[in-house]
Protein backbone atom coordinates (compact mmCIF):
# COMPACT_ATOMS: atom_id res chain seq x y z
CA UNK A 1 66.33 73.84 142.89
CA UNK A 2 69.69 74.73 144.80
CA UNK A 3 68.85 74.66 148.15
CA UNK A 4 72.26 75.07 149.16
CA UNK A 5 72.93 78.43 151.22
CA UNK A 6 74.57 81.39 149.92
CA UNK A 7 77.39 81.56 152.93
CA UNK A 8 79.30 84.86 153.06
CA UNK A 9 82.48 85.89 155.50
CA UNK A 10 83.16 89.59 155.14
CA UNK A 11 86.59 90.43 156.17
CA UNK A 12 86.14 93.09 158.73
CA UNK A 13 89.23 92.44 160.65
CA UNK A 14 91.07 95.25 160.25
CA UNK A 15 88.05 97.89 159.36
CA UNK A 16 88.12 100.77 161.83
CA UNK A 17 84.23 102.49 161.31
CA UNK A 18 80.78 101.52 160.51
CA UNK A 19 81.56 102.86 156.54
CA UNK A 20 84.13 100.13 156.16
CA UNK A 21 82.35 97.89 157.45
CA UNK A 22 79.63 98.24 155.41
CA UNK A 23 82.29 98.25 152.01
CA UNK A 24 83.54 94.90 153.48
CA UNK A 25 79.75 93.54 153.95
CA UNK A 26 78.92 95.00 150.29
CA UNK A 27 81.99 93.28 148.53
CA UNK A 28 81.07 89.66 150.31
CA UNK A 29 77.66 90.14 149.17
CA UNK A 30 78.93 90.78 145.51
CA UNK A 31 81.22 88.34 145.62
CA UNK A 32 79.20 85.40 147.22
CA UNK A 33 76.18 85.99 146.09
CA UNK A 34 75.86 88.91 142.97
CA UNK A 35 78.32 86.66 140.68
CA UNK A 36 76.46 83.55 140.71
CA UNK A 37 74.18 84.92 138.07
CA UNK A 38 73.80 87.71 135.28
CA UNK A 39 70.13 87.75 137.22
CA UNK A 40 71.85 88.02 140.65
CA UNK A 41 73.77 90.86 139.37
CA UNK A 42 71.03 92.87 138.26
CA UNK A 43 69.16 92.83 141.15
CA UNK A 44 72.31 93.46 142.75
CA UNK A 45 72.91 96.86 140.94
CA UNK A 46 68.76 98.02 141.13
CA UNK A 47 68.89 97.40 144.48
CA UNK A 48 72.09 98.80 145.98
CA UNK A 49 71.20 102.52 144.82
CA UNK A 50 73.32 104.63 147.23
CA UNK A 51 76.61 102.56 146.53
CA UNK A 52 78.26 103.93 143.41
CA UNK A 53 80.30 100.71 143.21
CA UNK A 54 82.52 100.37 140.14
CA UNK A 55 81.76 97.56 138.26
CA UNK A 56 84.79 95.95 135.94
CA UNK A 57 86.03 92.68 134.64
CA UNK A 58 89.38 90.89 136.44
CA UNK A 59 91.87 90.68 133.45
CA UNK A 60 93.71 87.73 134.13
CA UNK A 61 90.07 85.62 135.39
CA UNK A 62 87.96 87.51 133.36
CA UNK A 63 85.38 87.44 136.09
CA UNK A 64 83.10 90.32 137.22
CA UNK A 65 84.71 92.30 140.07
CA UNK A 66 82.96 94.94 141.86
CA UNK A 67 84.29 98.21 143.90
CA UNK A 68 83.11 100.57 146.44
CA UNK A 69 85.04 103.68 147.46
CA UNK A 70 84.61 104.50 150.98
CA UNK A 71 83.54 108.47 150.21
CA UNK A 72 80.62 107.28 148.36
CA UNK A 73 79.05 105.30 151.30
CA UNK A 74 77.29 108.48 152.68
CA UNK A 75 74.16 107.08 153.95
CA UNK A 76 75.31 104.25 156.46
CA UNK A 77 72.55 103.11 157.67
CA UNK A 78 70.58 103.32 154.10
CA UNK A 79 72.93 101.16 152.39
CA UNK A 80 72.77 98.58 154.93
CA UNK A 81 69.16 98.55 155.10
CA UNK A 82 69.64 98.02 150.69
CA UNK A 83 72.29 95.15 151.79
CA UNK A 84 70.11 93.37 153.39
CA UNK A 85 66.97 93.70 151.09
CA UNK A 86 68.99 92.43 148.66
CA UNK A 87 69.66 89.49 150.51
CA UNK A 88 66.38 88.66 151.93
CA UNK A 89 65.37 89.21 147.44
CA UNK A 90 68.35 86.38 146.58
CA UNK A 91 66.91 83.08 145.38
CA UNK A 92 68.07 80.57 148.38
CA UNK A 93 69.12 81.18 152.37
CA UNK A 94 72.26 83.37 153.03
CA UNK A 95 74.27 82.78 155.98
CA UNK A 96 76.65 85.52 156.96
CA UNK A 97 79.44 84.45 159.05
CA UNK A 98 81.67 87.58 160.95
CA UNK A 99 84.81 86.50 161.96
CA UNK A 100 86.45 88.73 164.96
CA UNK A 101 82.47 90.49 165.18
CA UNK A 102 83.99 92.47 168.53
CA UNK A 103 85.74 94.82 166.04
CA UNK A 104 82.34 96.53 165.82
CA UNK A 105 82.83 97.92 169.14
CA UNK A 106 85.84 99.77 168.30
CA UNK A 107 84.22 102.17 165.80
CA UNK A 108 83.72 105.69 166.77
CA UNK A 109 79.71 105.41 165.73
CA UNK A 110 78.51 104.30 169.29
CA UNK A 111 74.95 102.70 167.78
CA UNK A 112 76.49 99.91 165.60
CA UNK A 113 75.20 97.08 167.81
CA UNK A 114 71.78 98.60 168.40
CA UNK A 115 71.35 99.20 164.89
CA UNK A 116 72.85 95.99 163.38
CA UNK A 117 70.27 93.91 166.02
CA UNK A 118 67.34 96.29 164.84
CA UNK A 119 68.28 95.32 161.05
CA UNK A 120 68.89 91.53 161.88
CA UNK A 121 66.01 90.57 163.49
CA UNK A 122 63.87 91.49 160.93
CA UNK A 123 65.67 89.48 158.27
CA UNK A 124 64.09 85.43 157.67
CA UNK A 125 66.17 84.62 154.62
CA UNK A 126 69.51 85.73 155.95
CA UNK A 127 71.45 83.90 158.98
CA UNK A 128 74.32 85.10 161.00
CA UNK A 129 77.21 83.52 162.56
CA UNK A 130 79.06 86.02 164.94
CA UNK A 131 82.64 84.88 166.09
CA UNK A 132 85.11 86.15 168.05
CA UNK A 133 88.48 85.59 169.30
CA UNK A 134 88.21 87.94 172.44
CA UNK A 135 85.42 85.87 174.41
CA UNK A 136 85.24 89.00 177.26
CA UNK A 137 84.08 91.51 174.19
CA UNK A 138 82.07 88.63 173.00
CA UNK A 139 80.37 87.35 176.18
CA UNK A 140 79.96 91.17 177.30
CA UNK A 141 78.17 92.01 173.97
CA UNK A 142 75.57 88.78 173.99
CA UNK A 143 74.84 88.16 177.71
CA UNK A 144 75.10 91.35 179.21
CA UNK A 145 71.35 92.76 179.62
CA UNK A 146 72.62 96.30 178.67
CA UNK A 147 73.53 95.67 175.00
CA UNK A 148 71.81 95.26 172.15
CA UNK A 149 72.57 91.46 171.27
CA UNK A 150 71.36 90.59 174.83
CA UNK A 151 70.07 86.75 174.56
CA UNK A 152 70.01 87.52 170.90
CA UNK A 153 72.34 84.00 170.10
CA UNK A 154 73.07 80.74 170.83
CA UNK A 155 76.87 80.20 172.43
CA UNK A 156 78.57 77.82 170.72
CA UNK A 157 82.40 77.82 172.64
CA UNK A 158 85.03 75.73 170.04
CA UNK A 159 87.46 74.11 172.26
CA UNK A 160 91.00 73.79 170.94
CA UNK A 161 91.33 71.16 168.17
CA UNK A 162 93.23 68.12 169.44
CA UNK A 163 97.05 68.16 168.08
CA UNK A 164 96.83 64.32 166.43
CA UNK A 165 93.69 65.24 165.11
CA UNK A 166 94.59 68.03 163.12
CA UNK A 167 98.37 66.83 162.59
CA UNK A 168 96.13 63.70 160.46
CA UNK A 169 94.02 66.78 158.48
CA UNK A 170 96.61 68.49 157.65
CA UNK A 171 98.54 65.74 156.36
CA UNK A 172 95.77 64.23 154.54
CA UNK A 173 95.41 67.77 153.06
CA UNK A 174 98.67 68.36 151.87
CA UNK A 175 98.43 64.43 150.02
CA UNK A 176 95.10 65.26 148.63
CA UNK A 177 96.68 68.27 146.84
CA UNK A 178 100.00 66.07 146.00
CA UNK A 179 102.08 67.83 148.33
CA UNK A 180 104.28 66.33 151.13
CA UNK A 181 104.67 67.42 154.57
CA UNK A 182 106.70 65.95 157.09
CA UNK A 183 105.23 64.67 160.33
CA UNK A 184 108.34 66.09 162.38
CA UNK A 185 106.86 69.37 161.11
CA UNK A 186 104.31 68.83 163.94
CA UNK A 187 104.05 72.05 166.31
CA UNK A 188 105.49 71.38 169.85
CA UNK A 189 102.97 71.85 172.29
């Protein structure tokens, strides 16, 4: 058996309320995980009931895509809740890594972070990774005792990458992939 994770980054970025958020969690979750298997798929589809997703093939991969219009999200907190079941129901761990997670607390809705951490601590086969490039929003959100995600992580702070260090990856990069970069195309600090 695979016991490698399912690991999923939904793209939320640039989403502006708790309804595109939830398209951007959906799509990951299709993507990542519903595509690895005709089986996947279908409990995909049986178990996502209030997202009328359109279902189609890519023409030039001929892959499975999947597609959620915003209008028919009408039950937020319902199709999370169905997000989640599905990914506690997939086959091996999911890990769920959000990228810029502070965005959340620019929605209008003012209960995402109480009802996210409600949802989330339920959950045993699904992990999260929150990240964040604004460490105030971020520090405010998991250490102050009046939000939901008090004490609710572990703070891992990434330090800057050393210049030499990545100058070597991304060289080595560019000659595993037969490409040539020039070292004088090193940033100046």
């Amino acid at each position: 058996m695979d016991i490698n994770p399912f690991i999923l980054s939904p793209a939320i970025l640039h989403t502006t309320s708790f309804q595109e958020f939830i398209k951007e969690l959906g799509a990951a979750v299709f993507n990542t995980v519903a595509k690895r298997s005709e089986k996947l798929t279908k409990l995909f589809v049986t178990t996502l009931r209030s997202l009328s997703g359109s279902f189609g093939i890519d023409p030039v991969t001929y892959t499975p895509t999947f597609d959620v219009k915003l209008g028919q999200i009408s039950m937020q907190e319902y199709t999370l809740e169905e997000i989640f079941s599905y990914l506690e129901k997939a086959d091996k761990p999911c890990i769920v890594a959000i990228d810029e997670f502070q965005q959340i607390t620019k929605y209008q809705e003012s209960n995402i972070e109480a009802l996210l951490r409600g949802r989330i601590q339920k959950l045993v086969n699904t992990h999260f990774i929150f990240a964040g490039s604004e460490r105030r929003l971020m520090n405010e959100m998991f250490f102050s005792d009046k939000r939901p995600f008090f004490q609710s992580a572990t703070l891992l702070q990434l330090e800057p990458i050393d210049l030499d260090v990545y100058t070597d990856f991304a060289v080595n990069q560019f000659k595993a992939a037969e490409k040539c970069i020039r070292e004088s195309c090193r940033a100046k600090p």
